[in-house]
Coordinates of C-alpha atoms and ligand atoms in Angstrom, one line a residue:
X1 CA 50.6 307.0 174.6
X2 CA 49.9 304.2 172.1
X3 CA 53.4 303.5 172.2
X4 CA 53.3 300.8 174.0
X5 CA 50.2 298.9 172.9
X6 CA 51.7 298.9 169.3
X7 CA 55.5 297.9 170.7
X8 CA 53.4 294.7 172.5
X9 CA 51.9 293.8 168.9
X10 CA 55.0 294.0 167.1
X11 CA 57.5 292.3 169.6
X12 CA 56.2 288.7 168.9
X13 CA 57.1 289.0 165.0
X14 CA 60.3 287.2 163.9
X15 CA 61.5 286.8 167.5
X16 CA 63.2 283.5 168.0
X17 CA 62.5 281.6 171.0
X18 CA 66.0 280.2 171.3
X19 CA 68.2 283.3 170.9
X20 CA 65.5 285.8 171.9
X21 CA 66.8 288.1 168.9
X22 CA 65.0 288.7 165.4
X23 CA 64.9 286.8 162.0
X24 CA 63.0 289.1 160.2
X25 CA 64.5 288.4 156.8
X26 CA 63.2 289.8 153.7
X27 CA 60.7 288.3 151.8
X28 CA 60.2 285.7 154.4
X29 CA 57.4 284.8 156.3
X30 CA 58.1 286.8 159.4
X31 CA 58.9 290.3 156.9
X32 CA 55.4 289.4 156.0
X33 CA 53.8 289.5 158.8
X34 CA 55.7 292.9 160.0
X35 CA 54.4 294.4 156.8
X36 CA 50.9 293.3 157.7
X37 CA 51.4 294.8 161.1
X38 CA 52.1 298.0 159.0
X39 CA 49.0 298.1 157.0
X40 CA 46.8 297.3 159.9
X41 CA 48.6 300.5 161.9
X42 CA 47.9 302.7 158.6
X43 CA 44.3 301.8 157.4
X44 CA 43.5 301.8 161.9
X45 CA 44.6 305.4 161.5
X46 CA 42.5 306.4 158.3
X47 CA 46.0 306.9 156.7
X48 CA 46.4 306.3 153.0
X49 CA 48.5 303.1 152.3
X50 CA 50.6 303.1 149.1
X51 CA 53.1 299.3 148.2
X52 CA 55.8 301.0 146.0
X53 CA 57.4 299.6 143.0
X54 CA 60.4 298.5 145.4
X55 CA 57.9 297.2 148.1
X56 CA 58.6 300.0 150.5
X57 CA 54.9 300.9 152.6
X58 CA 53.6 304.2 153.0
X59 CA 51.3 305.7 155.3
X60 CA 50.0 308.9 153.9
X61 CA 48.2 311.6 155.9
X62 CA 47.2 314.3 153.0
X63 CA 47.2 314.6 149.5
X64 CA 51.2 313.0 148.7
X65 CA 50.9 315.1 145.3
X66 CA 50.6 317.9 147.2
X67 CA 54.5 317.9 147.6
X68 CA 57.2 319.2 150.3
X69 CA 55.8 316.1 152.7
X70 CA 57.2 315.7 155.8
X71 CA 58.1 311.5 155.6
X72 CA 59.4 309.8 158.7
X73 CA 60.1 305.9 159.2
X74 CA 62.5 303.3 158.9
X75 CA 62.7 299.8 158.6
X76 CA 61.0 296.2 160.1
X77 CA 63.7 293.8 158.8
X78 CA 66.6 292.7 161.3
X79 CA 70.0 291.2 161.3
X80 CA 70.2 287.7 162.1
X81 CA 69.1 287.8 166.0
X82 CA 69.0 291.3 165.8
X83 CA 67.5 293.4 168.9
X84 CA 63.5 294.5 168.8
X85 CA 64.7 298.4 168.4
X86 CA 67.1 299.0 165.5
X87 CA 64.4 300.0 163.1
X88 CA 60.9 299.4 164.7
X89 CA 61.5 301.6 167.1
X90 CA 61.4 304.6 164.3
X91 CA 58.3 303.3 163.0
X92 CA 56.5 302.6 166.2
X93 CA 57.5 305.7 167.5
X94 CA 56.3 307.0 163.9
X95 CA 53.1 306.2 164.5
X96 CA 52.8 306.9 168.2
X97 CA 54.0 310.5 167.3
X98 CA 51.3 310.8 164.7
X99 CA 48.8 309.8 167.7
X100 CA 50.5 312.7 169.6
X101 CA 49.9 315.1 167.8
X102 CA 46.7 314.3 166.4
X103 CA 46.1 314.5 170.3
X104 CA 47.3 318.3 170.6
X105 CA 45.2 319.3 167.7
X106 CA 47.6 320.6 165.0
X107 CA 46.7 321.7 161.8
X108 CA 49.0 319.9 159.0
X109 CA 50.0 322.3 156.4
X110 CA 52.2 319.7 154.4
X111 CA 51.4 316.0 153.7
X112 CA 53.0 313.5 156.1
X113 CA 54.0 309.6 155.6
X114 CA 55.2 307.2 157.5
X115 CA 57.3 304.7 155.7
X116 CA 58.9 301.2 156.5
X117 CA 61.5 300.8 154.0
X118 CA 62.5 297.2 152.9
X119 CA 65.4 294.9 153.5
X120 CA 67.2 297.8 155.0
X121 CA 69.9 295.4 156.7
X122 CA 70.6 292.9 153.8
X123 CA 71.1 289.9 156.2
X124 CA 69.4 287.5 153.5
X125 CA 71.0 289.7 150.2
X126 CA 74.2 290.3 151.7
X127 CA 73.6 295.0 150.2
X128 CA 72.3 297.2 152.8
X129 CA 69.1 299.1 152.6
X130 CA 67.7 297.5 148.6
X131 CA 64.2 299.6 148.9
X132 CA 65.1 302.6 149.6
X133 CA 68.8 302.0 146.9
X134 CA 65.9 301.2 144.3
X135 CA 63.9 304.0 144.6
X136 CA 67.0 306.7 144.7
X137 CA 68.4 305.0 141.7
X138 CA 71.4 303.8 143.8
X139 CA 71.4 300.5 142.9
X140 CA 70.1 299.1 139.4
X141 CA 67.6 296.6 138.2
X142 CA 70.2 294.5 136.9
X143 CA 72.2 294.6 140.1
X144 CA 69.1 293.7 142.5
X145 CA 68.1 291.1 139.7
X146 CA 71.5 289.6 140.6
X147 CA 71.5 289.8 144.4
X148 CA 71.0 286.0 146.2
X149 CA 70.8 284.6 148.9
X150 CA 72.1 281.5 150.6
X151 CA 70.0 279.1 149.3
X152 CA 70.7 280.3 145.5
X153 CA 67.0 282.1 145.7
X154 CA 67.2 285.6 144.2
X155 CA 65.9 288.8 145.1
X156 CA 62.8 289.1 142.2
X157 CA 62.3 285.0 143.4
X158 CA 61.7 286.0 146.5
X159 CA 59.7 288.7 145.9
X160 CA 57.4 286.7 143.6
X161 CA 56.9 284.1 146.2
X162 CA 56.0 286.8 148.8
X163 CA 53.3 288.0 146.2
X164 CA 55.2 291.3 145.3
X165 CA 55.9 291.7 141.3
X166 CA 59.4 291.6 140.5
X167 CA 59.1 293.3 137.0
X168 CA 58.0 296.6 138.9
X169 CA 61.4 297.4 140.4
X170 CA 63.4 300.8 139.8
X171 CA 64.0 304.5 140.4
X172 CA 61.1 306.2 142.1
X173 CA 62.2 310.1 141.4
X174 CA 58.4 311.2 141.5
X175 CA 57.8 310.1 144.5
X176 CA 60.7 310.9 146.6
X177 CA 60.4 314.3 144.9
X178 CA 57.3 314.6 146.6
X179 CA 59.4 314.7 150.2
X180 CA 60.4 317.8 151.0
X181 CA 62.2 316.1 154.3
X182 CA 62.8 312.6 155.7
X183 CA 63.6 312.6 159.7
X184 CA 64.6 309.3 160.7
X185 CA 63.7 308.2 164.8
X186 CA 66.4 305.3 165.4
X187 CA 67.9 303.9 168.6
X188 CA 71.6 304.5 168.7
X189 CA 73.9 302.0 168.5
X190 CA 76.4 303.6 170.8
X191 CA 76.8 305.1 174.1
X192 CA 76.9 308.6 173.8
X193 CA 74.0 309.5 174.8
X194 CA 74.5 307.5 177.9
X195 CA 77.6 309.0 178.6
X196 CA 76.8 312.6 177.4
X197 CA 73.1 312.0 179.9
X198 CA 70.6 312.4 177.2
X199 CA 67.5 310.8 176.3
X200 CA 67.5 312.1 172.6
X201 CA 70.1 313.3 169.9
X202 CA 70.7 314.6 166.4
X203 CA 72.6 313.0 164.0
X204 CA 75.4 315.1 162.8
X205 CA 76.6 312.0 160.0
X206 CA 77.3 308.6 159.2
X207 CA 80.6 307.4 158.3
X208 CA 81.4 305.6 155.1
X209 CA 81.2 301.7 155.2
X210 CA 80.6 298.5 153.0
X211 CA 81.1 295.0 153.3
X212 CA 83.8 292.7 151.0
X213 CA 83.5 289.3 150.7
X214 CA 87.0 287.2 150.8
X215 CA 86.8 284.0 149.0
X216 CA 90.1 281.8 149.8
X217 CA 90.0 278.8 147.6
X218 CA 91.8 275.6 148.9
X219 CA 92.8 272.0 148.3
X220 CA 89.8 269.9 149.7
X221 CA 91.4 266.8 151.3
X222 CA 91.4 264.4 154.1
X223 CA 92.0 266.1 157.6
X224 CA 93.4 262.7 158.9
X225 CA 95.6 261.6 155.9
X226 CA 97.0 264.5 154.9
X227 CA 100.4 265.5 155.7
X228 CA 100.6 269.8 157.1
X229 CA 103.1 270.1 154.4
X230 CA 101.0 268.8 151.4
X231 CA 97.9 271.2 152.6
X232 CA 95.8 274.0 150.5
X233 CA 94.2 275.0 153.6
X234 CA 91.8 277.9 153.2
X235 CA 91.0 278.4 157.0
X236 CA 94.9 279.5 157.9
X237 CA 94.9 282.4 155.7
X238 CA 91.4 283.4 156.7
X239 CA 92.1 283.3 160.1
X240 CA 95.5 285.3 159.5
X241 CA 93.2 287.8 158.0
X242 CA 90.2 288.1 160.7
X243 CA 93.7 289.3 163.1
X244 CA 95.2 291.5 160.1
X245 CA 91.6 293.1 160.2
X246 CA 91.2 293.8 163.5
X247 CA 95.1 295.5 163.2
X248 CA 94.3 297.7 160.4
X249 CA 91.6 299.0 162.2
X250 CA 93.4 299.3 165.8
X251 CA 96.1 301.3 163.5
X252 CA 93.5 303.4 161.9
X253 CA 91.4 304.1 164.7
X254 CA 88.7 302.3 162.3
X255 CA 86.5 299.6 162.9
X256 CA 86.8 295.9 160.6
X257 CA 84.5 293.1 161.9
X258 CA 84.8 289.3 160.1
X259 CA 80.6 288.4 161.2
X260 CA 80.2 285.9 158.7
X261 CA 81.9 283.3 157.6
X262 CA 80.6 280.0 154.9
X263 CA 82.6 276.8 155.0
X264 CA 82.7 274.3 152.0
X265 CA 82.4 271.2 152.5
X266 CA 82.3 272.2 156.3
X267 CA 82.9 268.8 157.2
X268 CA 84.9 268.2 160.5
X269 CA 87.6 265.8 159.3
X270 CA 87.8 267.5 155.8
X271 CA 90.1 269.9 155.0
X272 CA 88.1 272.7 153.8
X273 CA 88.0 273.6 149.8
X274 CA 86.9 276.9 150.2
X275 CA 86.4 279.5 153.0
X276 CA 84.5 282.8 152.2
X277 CA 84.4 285.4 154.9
X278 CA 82.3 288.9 155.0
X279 CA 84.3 291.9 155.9
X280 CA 82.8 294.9 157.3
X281 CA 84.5 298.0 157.6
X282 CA 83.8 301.3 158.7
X283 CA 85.8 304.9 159.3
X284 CA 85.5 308.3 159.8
X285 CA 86.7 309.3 156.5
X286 CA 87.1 307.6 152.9
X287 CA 90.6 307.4 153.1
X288 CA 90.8 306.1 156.3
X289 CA 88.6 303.2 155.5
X290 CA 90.2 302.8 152.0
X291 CA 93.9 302.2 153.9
X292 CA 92.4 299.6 156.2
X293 CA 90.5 297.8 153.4
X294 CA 93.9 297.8 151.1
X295 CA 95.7 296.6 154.2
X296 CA 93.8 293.7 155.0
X297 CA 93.6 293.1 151.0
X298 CA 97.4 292.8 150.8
X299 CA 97.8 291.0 154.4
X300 CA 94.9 288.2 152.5
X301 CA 97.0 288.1 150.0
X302 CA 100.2 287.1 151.5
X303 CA 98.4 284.6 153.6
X304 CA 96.9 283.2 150.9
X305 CA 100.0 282.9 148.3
X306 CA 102.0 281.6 151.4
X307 CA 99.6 278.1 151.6
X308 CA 98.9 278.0 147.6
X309 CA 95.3 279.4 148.1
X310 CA 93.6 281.1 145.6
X311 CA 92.3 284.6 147.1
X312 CA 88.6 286.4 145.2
X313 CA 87.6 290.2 147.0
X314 CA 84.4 291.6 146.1
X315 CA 82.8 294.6 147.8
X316 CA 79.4 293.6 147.8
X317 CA 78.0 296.8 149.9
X318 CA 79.6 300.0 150.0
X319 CA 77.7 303.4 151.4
X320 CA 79.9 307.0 151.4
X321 CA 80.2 309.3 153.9
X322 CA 77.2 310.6 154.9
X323 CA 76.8 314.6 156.1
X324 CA 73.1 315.0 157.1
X325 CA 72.1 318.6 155.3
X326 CA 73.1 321.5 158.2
X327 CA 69.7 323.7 157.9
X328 CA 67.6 320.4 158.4
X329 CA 69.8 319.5 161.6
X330 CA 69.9 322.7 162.5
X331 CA 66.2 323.4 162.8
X332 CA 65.5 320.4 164.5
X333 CA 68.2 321.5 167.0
X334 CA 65.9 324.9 166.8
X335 CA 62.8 322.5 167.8
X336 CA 64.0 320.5 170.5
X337 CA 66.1 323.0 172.3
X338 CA 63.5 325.4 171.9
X339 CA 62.1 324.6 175.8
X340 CA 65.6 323.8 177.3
X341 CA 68.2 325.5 178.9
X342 CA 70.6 326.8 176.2
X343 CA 73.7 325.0 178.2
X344 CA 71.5 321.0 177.8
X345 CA 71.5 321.7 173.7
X346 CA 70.8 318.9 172.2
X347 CA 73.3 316.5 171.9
X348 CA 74.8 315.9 167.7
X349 CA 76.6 312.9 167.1
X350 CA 77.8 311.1 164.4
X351 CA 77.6 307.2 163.6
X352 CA 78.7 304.2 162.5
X353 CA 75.7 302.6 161.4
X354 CA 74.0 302.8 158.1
X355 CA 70.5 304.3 157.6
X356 CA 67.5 304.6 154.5
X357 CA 68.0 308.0 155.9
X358 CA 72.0 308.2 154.4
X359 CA 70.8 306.5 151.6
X360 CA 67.9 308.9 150.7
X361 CA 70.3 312.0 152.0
X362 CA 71.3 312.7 148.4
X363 CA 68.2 312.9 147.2
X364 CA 66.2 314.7 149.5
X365 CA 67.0 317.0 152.4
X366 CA 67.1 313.8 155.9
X367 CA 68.1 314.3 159.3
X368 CA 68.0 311.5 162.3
X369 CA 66.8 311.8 165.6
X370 CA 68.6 309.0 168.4
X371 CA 67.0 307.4 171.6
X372 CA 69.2 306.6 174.4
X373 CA 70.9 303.1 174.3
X374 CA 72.1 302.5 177.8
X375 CA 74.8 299.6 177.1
X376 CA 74.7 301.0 173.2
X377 CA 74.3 297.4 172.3
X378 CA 72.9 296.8 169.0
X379 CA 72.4 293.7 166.6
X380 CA 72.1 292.0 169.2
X381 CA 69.2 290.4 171.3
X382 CA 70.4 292.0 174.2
X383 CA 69.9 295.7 172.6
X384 CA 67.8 297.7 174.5
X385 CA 66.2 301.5 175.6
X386 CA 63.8 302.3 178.4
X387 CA 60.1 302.8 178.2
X388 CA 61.1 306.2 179.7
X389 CA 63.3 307.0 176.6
X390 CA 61.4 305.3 174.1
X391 CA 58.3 307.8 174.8
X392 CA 61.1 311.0 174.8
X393 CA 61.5 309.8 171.7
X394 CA 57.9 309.8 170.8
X395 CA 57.8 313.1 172.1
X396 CA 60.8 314.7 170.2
X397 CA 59.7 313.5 166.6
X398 CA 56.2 314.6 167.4
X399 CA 57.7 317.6 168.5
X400 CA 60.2 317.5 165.2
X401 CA 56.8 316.8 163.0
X402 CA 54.6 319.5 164.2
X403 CA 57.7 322.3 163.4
X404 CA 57.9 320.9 160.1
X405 CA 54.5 319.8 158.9
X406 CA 52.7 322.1 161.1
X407 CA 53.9 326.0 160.5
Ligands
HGY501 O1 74.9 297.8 159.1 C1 74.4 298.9 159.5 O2 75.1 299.8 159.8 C2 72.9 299.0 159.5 O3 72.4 298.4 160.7 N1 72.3 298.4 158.4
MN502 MN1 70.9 297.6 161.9
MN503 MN1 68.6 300.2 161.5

């Protein structure tokens, strides 16, 4: 199993040796190297590598213009000390299955990729999965042209610097019409697997989410000097609203998470002139989500009016509900309980997490496979599977691939 030999290359990329997590940004350094990694993996398989117009890598087994390919992947790029399995793991265990089932022989009747889409996680550009939002037309040149980071660099200035071209960016309807399905292999970032006993499941959907970005404008002034009464203080209405938050959600049975938060000046003794905080906020339905959202709107607002602070909401990320196409689940609930006892069906779950595979899902038929989390952990250094599960994994999308590419 080549599993592990490629898991051992990759695991040194990005990894910080303070936290122990990943800062594999994109267009940095370290998403350079991962990429490299990538080619290397492709051109040591005698695959054909393709750099799209949004900077997504392919790994093509076959003639792509063949059509109806069979594509699996995911992403290399982390959150900020992210864990070594939310995305590499789907294209490791991409390529190990590839190995698999070159080893059993099959004959491929459809073309195959492997892809590694870009800056699936937007930790630098603040929108969730940009390659694969270019190339289904879900987000627009103009918008990416806009997107910056923290440092004022934008998205075509980073790309130039990391030797991609800028200008290139856009809908890629040719080639995704050349994918006849995506399967996804991702570790899940949940327990239910753990608690439910099983190594591997199937994604049933993925529940609508974005991200909204409060900006509460103050009264800079001295912390020492400056009587309570006379204060524009941004940081009491944001902290009003990180507890409204996590109420709306508690109410809702939703989920609302304040991760980020920028301070200006962000000087100790200076009372701060502006405080912008990053919600993220996720449900099971659209209205659910949209009640929690308007709640914690109208709770910052309040807050904010109440200390004469100015109060900004943008969404800056925002992905629908996704429901992964039945016959596509379905059949890979065909493959995979095809050598089990009808009662251990494959387990099919549903999630909180975005994918390139929800993205892509309105475009062309994608399903997801899950590997075992034990603690269910994720963005976080301390995410984790076992060897054992990781190569179940291997095993299932091989087994996934040859049904689908192999008739
Ligand atoms: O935020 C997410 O759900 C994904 O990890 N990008
Ligand atoms: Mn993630
Ligand atoms: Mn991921």
């Amino acid at each position: 199993m080549t599993f592990h030999s490629m898991w051992a290359e990759l695991r040194p990329i990005g990894r910080s040796s303070a936290s122990g997590g990943y800062r594999r940004f994109a267009w940095t350094g370290a998403d350079t190297d991962c990429r490299d990694w990538f080619r290397q993996q492709a051109e040591s398989r005698g695959l054909t590598y393709e750099l799209d117009r949004n900077g997504n890598q392919w790994a093509w087994l076959g003639d792509p213009a063949e059509g109806d390919a069979v594509v699996t992947g995911s992403h290399l790029d982390s959150v900020p000390d992210g864990g070594a399995f939310d995305g590499p793991l789907g294209v490791v265990s991409s390529f190990a299955a590839l190995d698999e089932l070159r080893a059993r022989g099959v004959r491929f009747t459809k073309p195959l990729a492997i892809v590694n889409f870009g800056d699936e996680e937007g930790a630098r550009f603040g929108l969730a999965c940009v390659g694969s939002r270019l190339a289904a037309g879900q987000l627009t040149v103009e918008q990416a042209h806009r997107l910056t980071d923290a440092d004022g660099i934008t998205l075509p200035q980073a790309m130039e610097r990391a030797g991609y071209d800028p200008a290139a960016i856009g809908p890629d309807p040719e080639r995704l019409g050349r994918i006849g399905a995506f399967v996804e292999l991702h570790v899940e970032q949940g327990r239910a697997l753990d608690l439910s006993g099983d190594q591997v499941g199937i994604a049933s959907a993925i529940w609508p989410h974005g991200r909204w970005r409060f900006d509460f404008r103050g009264e800079a002034n001295h912390a020492g000097t400056t009587r309570l009464v006379d204060r524009h203080d941004p940081m009491l209405p944001y902290a009003e609203t990180v507890l409204a938050a996590r109420r709306e959600a508690r109410l809702a049975g939703a989920v609302a998470t304040f991760g980020k938060i920028a301070v200006e000046p962000n000087g100790v003794n200076a009372i701060p002139s502006l405080v912008r905080g990053w919600l993220d906020s996720r449900a099971a339905d659209q209205a659910t989500l949209d009640t929690v959202v308007d709640g914690v709107e109208r709770a910052a607002r309040e807050y904010a009016e109440a200390q004469g602070v100015e109060l900004d909401v943008v969404r800056e990320s925002f992905t629908p509900v996704v429901e992964f196409e039945h016959a596509l689940r379905d059949e890979l609930a065909r493959i995979l309980g095809k050598d089990r006892d009808a009662a251990l069906n494959v387990p099919v779950l549903g999630t909180g997490a975005g994918h390139d595979a929800g993205i892509l899902s309105g475009t062309v038929p994608t399903a997801m496979l899950f590997v075992r989390n034990p603690t269910g952990v994720s963005h976080s250094p301390a995410e984790h599977a076992t060897e054992d599960d990781c190569v179940a994994g291997v095993t299932a999308l091989a087994d996934v691939l040859e049904g689908l590419a192999c008739r």
